Amino acid sequence: MSLDTISAEAPAYNFAYLDEQTKRMIRRAILKGIAIPGYQVPFASREMPMPYGWGTGGMQVTAAIIGPDDILKVIDQGSDDTTNAVAIRNFFKRTAGVAMTFRTADASIIQTRHRIPEEKLRSDQVLVFQVPIPEPLRFLEPRETETRKMHALSEYGLMHVKLYEDIAHHGHIATTYAYPVMVENRYVMDPSPIPKFDNPKLDNTPALQLFGAGREKRIYALPPYTRVKSLDFEDHPFSVQDWPDTQCAMCGATGVYFDEVILNDLGERMFVCSDSDYCEHRQEAGHFGAEHASYKERMK
Amino acid sequence: MNASEPLVRVEGLTHYYGNHLGCRDVGFELYESEVLAVVGESGSGKTTLLNCLSTQIVPTSGKVMYRFRDGHVENLFDMSEAEQRVLLRTDWGFVMQNPRDGLRMGVSAGANVGERLMSVGNRHYGNIRKTALDWLERVEIDPTRIDDSPRTFSGGMQQRLQIARNLVTSPRLVFMDEPTGGLDVSVQARLLDLIRRIVADLGLSIVIVTHDLAVARLLSDRIIVMKNGKIIEQGLTDQVLDDPHQPYTQLLVSSILQVGA
Ligand SMILES: Nc1ncnc2c1ncn2[C@@H]1O[C@H](COP(=O)(O)OP(=O)(O)OP(=O)(O)O)[C@@H](O)[C@H]1O
Ligand SMILES: [Mg+2]
Ligand SMILES: [Zn+2]
């Protein structure tokens, strides 16, 4: 089925596309995931009218939990208007007809790829991650039977082998995305390809965090206020990316995750908030960075 | 904590692969700091026995009583898989014939040696690296190769790396399945020499499978001769090799050159 057919006048599809039985099956997987934080629950992933790699896992999770009163926000790399985010938003607009927002604070469900919003999430919000590869042990141990056993027995020496290799070859832990975490001292989990900058936001968060991997047919979860620790060595402690002395060119924010924007052929560049809603919200509240028109106006 | 008690006592160990006999009614004792060689022709059940001893396969029947560091003795097959796996990466080592099966070829030599340390909870990079460097030297690998992939190592170096990787957590018991199998003679000799030295230094107990009586002669205190899945002769290595009782053993001994005798 394509998006065109499902947008036909009289909808032949169910609310949020999936049939109720499938939703129940996914909810059971979600509940199990919540009961065992960080554990990858297998589920019967369904075909979605989008190719894998477009967040079909996250979409199925969202479809299973969304209700008519929900307000949905969809972000991709911190932005609400990339192709991927727009496509997913359109999908739920058509199939569920729910309200959409760009505002983090207004959303009850936020589906995301590659970022966690800068704004602190609340206990009445759910964050749904799109996950390409849920198995953090895969790169060193391709055998699924073996990785399952390792999770079951909490045998995680291999994760540190990877970090060891990083330090041996780069002098520091070079992993910057999908940085592995230990959940409640029990399961090692891949937080999806968010920058490690966002890892601390996973920890002790009031919001429910759900992870869906469509192609790999796995769901996992972090219930509210779960302890999440990024793996490291005593003598090479975990640290996040930082941009010393950098302010957002548009809103003047510091201590956020920045995107670098090339301005011209001369290689001039500026840094702006990767979280576009956060940035706009700050500007509306009267915070301006060096490249903002109002700031330039003021400086004249 | 009685050191005169055997470290391992094997009783009636039998394994069938379906209907096919792997090994039958094997019994022996292994003491601390003792090297036991298991010899016999191809298909006689040597690898089957080794895999049963190391809990990699569950035998059809029989027991392997193991004396733990705290002195208590338990049948390995009464333990949970989790406990067995802990033993395998702490108290034991397993050196495979093909180093590619026993090493992680995708990571550096240092990571190969350090893996067991990390798996038992070592979280200090500097210490792990120092220990890895130390072990590379002990197995005669140039420490400057620590960050190189084992793919760039010769067969002999890979085998020595595999040994270092297994010994880094100071195991008490190491299983070796034809560790010198694929190597040419001069490389073999160097490896055997190294194994002999390390075993003596650390007071390790070893069960080594080989079809090479010269290897058995050089390394082992005692020897088990297997045929058709059964032990047909066992005793002190020198006695068995100098004065074999079974016609089959006599045949084996007479058919090899007396290397290192
Ligand atoms: N996985 C298996 N499935 C079925 N039969 C097996 C299996 N592994 C071994 N066997 C059989 O069990 C018997 C003992 O085999 P084993 O591998 O233990 O012998 P071995 O002494 O180690 O021989 P080699 O010197 O060739 O390594 C042989 O008859 C063999 O064919
Ligand atoms: Mg064999
Ligand atoms: Zn900004």
PDB file of N, CA and C in Angstrom, chain A residues 210-259:
ATOM      1  N   LEU A 210      10.744   4.991  24.500  1.00  0.00           N
ATOM      2  CA  LEU A 210      10.518   3.726  23.794  1.00  0.00           C
ATOM      3  C   LEU A 210      11.379   3.673  22.544  1.00  0.00           C
ATOM      4  N   PHE A 211      11.884   2.491  22.229  1.00  0.00           N
ATOM      5  CA  PHE A 211      12.776   2.319  21.079  1.00  0.00           C
ATOM      6  C   PHE A 211      12.219   1.254  20.149  1.00  0.00           C
ATOM      7  N   GLY A 212      12.096   1.586  18.868  1.00  0.00           N
ATOM      8  CA  GLY A 212      11.552   0.625  17.910  1.00  0.00           C
ATOM      9  C   GLY A 212      12.497   0.401  16.746  1.00  0.00           C
ATOM     10  N   ALA A 213      12.823  -0.868  16.487  1.00  0.00           N
ATOM     11  CA  ALA A 213      13.647  -1.236  15.330  1.00  0.00           C
ATOM     12  C   ALA A 213      12.797  -2.095  14.407  1.00  0.00           C
ATOM     13  N   GLY A 214      12.421  -1.530  13.253  1.00  0.00           N
ATOM     14  CA  GLY A 214      11.496  -2.204  12.347  1.00  0.00           C
ATOM     15  C   GLY A 214      12.109  -3.380  11.625  1.00  0.00           C
ATOM     16  N   ARG A 215      13.210  -3.137  10.936  1.00  0.00           N
ATOM     17  CA  ARG A 215      13.828  -4.207  10.161  1.00  0.00           C
ATOM     18  C   ARG A 215      14.288  -5.331  11.077  1.00  0.00           C
ATOM     19  N   GLU A 216      14.812  -4.949  12.255  1.00  0.00           N
ATOM     20  CA  GLU A 216      15.362  -5.941  13.166  1.00  0.00           C
ATOM     21  C   GLU A 216      14.320  -6.512  14.121  1.00  0.00           C
ATOM     22  N   LYS A 217      13.102  -5.980  14.059  1.00  0.00           N
ATOM     23  CA  LYS A 217      11.986  -6.535  14.841  1.00  0.00           C
ATOM     24  C   LYS A 217      12.256  -6.567  16.343  1.00  0.00           C
ATOM     25  N   ARG A 218      12.693  -5.426  16.871  1.00  0.00           N
ATOM     26  CA  ARG A 218      12.963  -5.348  18.311  1.00  0.00           C
ATOM     27  C   ARG A 218      12.356  -4.065  18.872  1.00  0.00           C
ATOM     28  N   ILE A 219      11.845  -4.196  20.106  1.00  0.00           N
ATOM     29  CA  ILE A 219      11.383  -3.033  20.848  1.00  0.00           C
ATOM     30  C   ILE A 219      12.060  -3.063  22.209  1.00  0.00           C
ATOM     31  N   TYR A 220      12.508  -1.905  22.678  1.00  0.00           N
ATOM     32  CA  TYR A 220      12.993  -1.840  24.052  1.00  0.00           C
ATOM     33  C   TYR A 220      12.613  -0.518  24.664  1.00  0.00           C
ATOM     34  N   ALA A 221      12.795  -0.403  25.976  1.00  0.00           N
ATOM     35  CA  ALA A 221      12.223   0.749  26.669  1.00  0.00           C
ATOM     36  C   ALA A 221      13.046   1.170  27.870  1.00  0.00           C
ATOM     37  N   LEU A 222      12.916   2.450  28.183  1.00  0.00           N
ATOM     38  CA  LEU A 222      13.416   2.991  29.440  1.00  0.00           C
ATOM     39  C   LEU A 222      12.228   3.608  30.160  1.00  0.00           C
ATOM     40  N   PRO A 223      11.728   2.956  31.195  1.00  0.00           N
ATOM     41  CA  PRO A 223      10.636   3.572  31.942  1.00  0.00           C
ATOM     42  C   PRO A 223      11.117   4.865  32.606  1.00  0.00           C
ATOM     43  N   PRO A 224      10.181   5.720  33.034  1.00  0.00           N
ATOM     44  CA  PRO A 224      10.584   6.977  33.680  1.00  0.00           C
ATOM     45  C   PRO A 224      11.556   6.736  34.829  1.00  0.00           C
ATOM     46  N   TYR A 225      12.493   7.626  34.980  1.00  0.00           N
ATOM     47  CA  TYR A 225      13.457   7.597  36.081  1.00  0.00           C
ATOM     48  C   TYR A 225      14.304   6.329  36.117  1.00  0.00           C
ATOM     49  N   THR A 226      14.706   5.863  34.959  1.00  0.00           N
ATOM     50  CA  THR A 226      15.608   4.703  34.887  1.00  0.00           C
ATOM     51  C   THR A 226      17.050   5.200  34.963  1.00  0.00           C
ATOM     52  N   ARG A 227      17.877   4.425  35.665  1.00  0.00           N
ATOM     53  CA  ARG A 227      19.301   4.771  35.724  1.00  0.00           C
ATOM     54  C   ARG A 227      19.996   4.303  34.449  1.00  0.00           C
ATOM     55  N   VAL A 228      20.602   5.230  33.751  1.00  0.00           N
ATOM     56  CA  VAL A 228      21.266   4.925  32.489  1.00  0.00           C
ATOM     57  C   VAL A 228      22.677   5.492  32.541  1.00  0.00           C
ATOM     58  N   LYS A 229      23.657   4.610  32.408  1.00  0.00           N
ATOM     59  CA  LYS A 229      25.042   5.056  32.544  1.00  0.00           C
ATOM     60  C   LYS A 229      25.821   4.745  31.270  1.00  0.00           C
ATOM     61  N   SER A 230      26.523   5.728  30.759  1.00  0.00           N
ATOM     62  CA  SER A 230      27.350   5.507  29.577  1.00  0.00           C
ATOM     63  C   SER A 230      28.603   4.737  29.969  1.00  0.00           C
ATOM     64  N   LEU A 231      28.960   3.730  29.177  1.00  0.00           N
ATOM     65  CA  LEU A 231      30.116   2.893  29.519  1.00  0.00           C
ATOM     66  C   LEU A 231      31.406   3.692  29.374  1.00  0.00           C
ATOM     67  N   ASP A 232      32.365   3.394  30.204  1.00  0.00           N
ATOM     68  CA  ASP A 232      33.661   4.076  30.090  1.00  0.00           C
ATOM     69  C   ASP A 232      34.719   3.341  30.890  1.00  0.00           C
ATOM     70  N   PHE A 233      35.915   3.890  30.940  1.00  0.00           N
ATOM     71  CA  PHE A 233      36.982   3.386  31.794  1.00  0.00           C
ATOM     72  C   PHE A 233      37.232   4.395  32.915  1.00  0.00           C
ATOM     73  N   GLU A 234      37.746   3.874  34.043  1.00  0.00           N
ATOM     74  CA  GLU A 234      38.042   4.769  35.167  1.00  0.00           C
ATOM     75  C   GLU A 234      38.991   5.885  34.733  1.00  0.00           C
ATOM     76  N   ASP A 235      39.987   5.519  33.921  1.00  0.00           N
ATOM     77  CA  ASP A 235      40.979   6.519  33.522  1.00  0.00           C
ATOM     78  C   ASP A 235      40.634   7.177  32.182  1.00  0.00           C
ATOM     79  N   HIS A 236      39.496   6.827  31.604  1.00  0.00           N
ATOM     80  CA  HIS A 236      38.977   7.519  30.410  1.00  0.00           C
ATOM     81  C   HIS A 236      37.476   7.696  30.579  1.00  0.00           C
ATOM     82  N   PRO A 237      37.087   8.560  31.516  1.00  0.00           N
ATOM     83  CA  PRO A 237      35.663   8.687  31.830  1.00  0.00           C
ATOM     84  C   PRO A 237      34.859   9.222  30.647  1.00  0.00           C
ATOM     85  N   PHE A 238      33.589   8.845  30.629  1.00  0.00           N
ATOM     86  CA  PHE A 238      32.676   9.331  29.601  1.00  0.00           C
ATOM     87  C   PHE A 238      32.593  10.851  29.640  1.00  0.00           C
ATOM     88  N   SER A 239      32.602  11.458  28.470  1.00  0.00           N
ATOM     89  CA  SER A 239      32.375  12.905  28.423  1.00  0.00           C
ATOM     90  C   SER A 239      31.591  13.217  27.158  1.00  0.00           C
ATOM     91  N   VAL A 240      30.860  14.315  27.184  1.00  0.00           N
ATOM     92  CA  VAL A 240      30.047  14.666  26.018  1.00  0.00           C
ATOM     93  C   VAL A 240      30.810  15.660  25.138  1.00  0.00           C
ATOM     94  N   GLN A 241      30.355  15.764  23.888  1.00  0.00           N
ATOM     95  CA  GLN A 241      30.920  16.766  22.998  1.00  0.00           C
ATOM     96  C   GLN A 241      30.689  18.144  23.621  1.00  0.00           C
ATOM     97  N   ASP A 242      31.665  19.018  23.503  1.00  0.00           N
ATOM     98  CA  ASP A 242      31.359  20.393  23.889  1.00  0.00           C
ATOM     99  C   ASP A 242      32.007  21.365  22.907  1.00  0.00           C
ATOM    100  N   TRP A 243      31.425  22.518  22.858  1.00  0.00           N
ATOM    101  CA  TRP A 243      31.887  23.562  21.940  1.00  0.00           C
ATOM    102  C   TRP A 243      32.259  24.764  22.799  1.00  0.00           C
ATOM    103  N   PRO A 244      33.526  24.809  23.267  1.00  0.00           N
ATOM    104  CA  PRO A 244      33.892  25.891  24.165  1.00  0.00           C
ATOM    105  C   PRO A 244      33.727  27.250  23.463  1.00  0.00           C
ATOM    106  N   ASP A 245      33.280  28.215  24.188  1.00  0.00           N
ATOM    107  CA  ASP A 245      33.148  29.597  23.691  1.00  0.00           C
ATOM    108  C   ASP A 245      32.258  29.706  22.461  1.00  0.00           C
ATOM    109  N   THR A 246      31.349  28.775  22.289  1.00  0.00           N
ATOM    110  CA  THR A 246      30.476  28.854  21.130  1.00  0.00           C
ATOM    111  C   THR A 246      29.055  29.208  21.568  1.00  0.00           C
ATOM    112  N   GLN A 247      28.464  30.138  20.814  1.00  0.00           N
ATOM    113  CA  GLN A 247      27.077  30.507  21.041  1.00  0.00           C
ATOM    114  C   GLN A 247      26.315  30.258  19.766  1.00  0.00           C
ATOM    115  N   CYS A 248      25.034  29.952  19.891  1.00  0.00           N
ATOM    116  CA  CYS A 248      24.191  29.797  18.711  1.00  0.00           C
ATOM    117  C   CYS A 248      24.118  31.145  17.980  1.00  0.00           C
ATOM    118  N   ALA A 249      24.380  31.141  16.681  1.00  0.00           N
ATOM    119  CA  ALA A 249      24.394  32.381  15.896  1.00  0.00           C
ATOM    120  C   ALA A 249      23.005  33.006  15.827  1.00  0.00           C
ATOM    121  N   MET A 250      21.975  32.197  16.025  1.00  0.00           N
ATOM    122  CA  MET A 250      20.623  32.722  15.921  1.00  0.00           C
ATOM    123  C   MET A 250      20.030  33.122  17.276  1.00  0.00           C
ATOM    124  N   CYS A 251      20.241  32.253  18.296  1.00  0.00           N
ATOM    125  CA  CYS A 251      19.562  32.524  19.571  1.00  0.00           C
ATOM    126  C   CYS A 251      20.521  32.749  20.727  1.00  0.00           C
ATOM    127  N   GLY A 252      21.810  32.617  20.473  1.00  0.00           N
ATOM    128  CA  GLY A 252      22.799  32.887  21.521  1.00  0.00           C
ATOM    129  C   GLY A 252      22.946  31.789  22.567  1.00  0.00           C
ATOM    130  N   ALA A 253      22.295  30.637  22.339  1.00  0.00           N
ATOM    131  CA  ALA A 253      22.360  29.572  23.339  1.00  0.00           C
ATOM    132  C   ALA A 253      23.773  29.015  23.465  1.00  0.00           C
ATOM    133  N   THR A 254      24.125  28.558  24.674  1.00  0.00           N
ATOM    134  CA  THR A 254      25.389  27.857  24.897  1.00  0.00           C
ATOM    135  C   THR A 254      25.054  26.502  25.507  1.00  0.00           C
ATOM    136  N   GLY A 255      26.018  25.592  25.429  1.00  0.00           N
ATOM    137  CA  GLY A 255      25.842  24.295  26.082  1.00  0.00           C
ATOM    138  C   GLY A 255      24.781  23.423  25.441  1.00  0.00           C
ATOM    139  N   VAL A 256      24.465  23.694  24.185  1.00  0.00           N
ATOM    140  CA  VAL A 256      23.530  22.837  23.463  1.00  0.00           C
ATOM    141  C   VAL A 256      24.306  22.065  22.401  1.00  0.00           C
ATOM    142  N   TYR A 257      23.610  21.176  21.698  1.00  0.00           N
ATOM    143  CA  TYR A 257      24.242  20.468  20.584  1.00  0.00           C
ATOM    144  C   TYR A 257      24.137  21.326  19.334  1.00  0.00           C
ATOM    145  N   PHE A 258      25.316  21.593  18.736  1.00  0.00           N
ATOM    146  CA  PHE A 258      25.336  22.535  17.609  1.00  0.00           C
ATOM    147  C   PHE A 258      25.441  21.843  16.252  1.00  0.00           C
ATOM    148  N   ASP A 259      24.808  22.446  15.271  1.00  0.00           N
ATOM    149  CA  ASP A 259      25.073  22.120  13.873  1.00  0.00           C
ATOM    150  C   ASP A 259      25.979  23.210  13.318  1.00  0.00           C
TER     151      ASP A 259
END
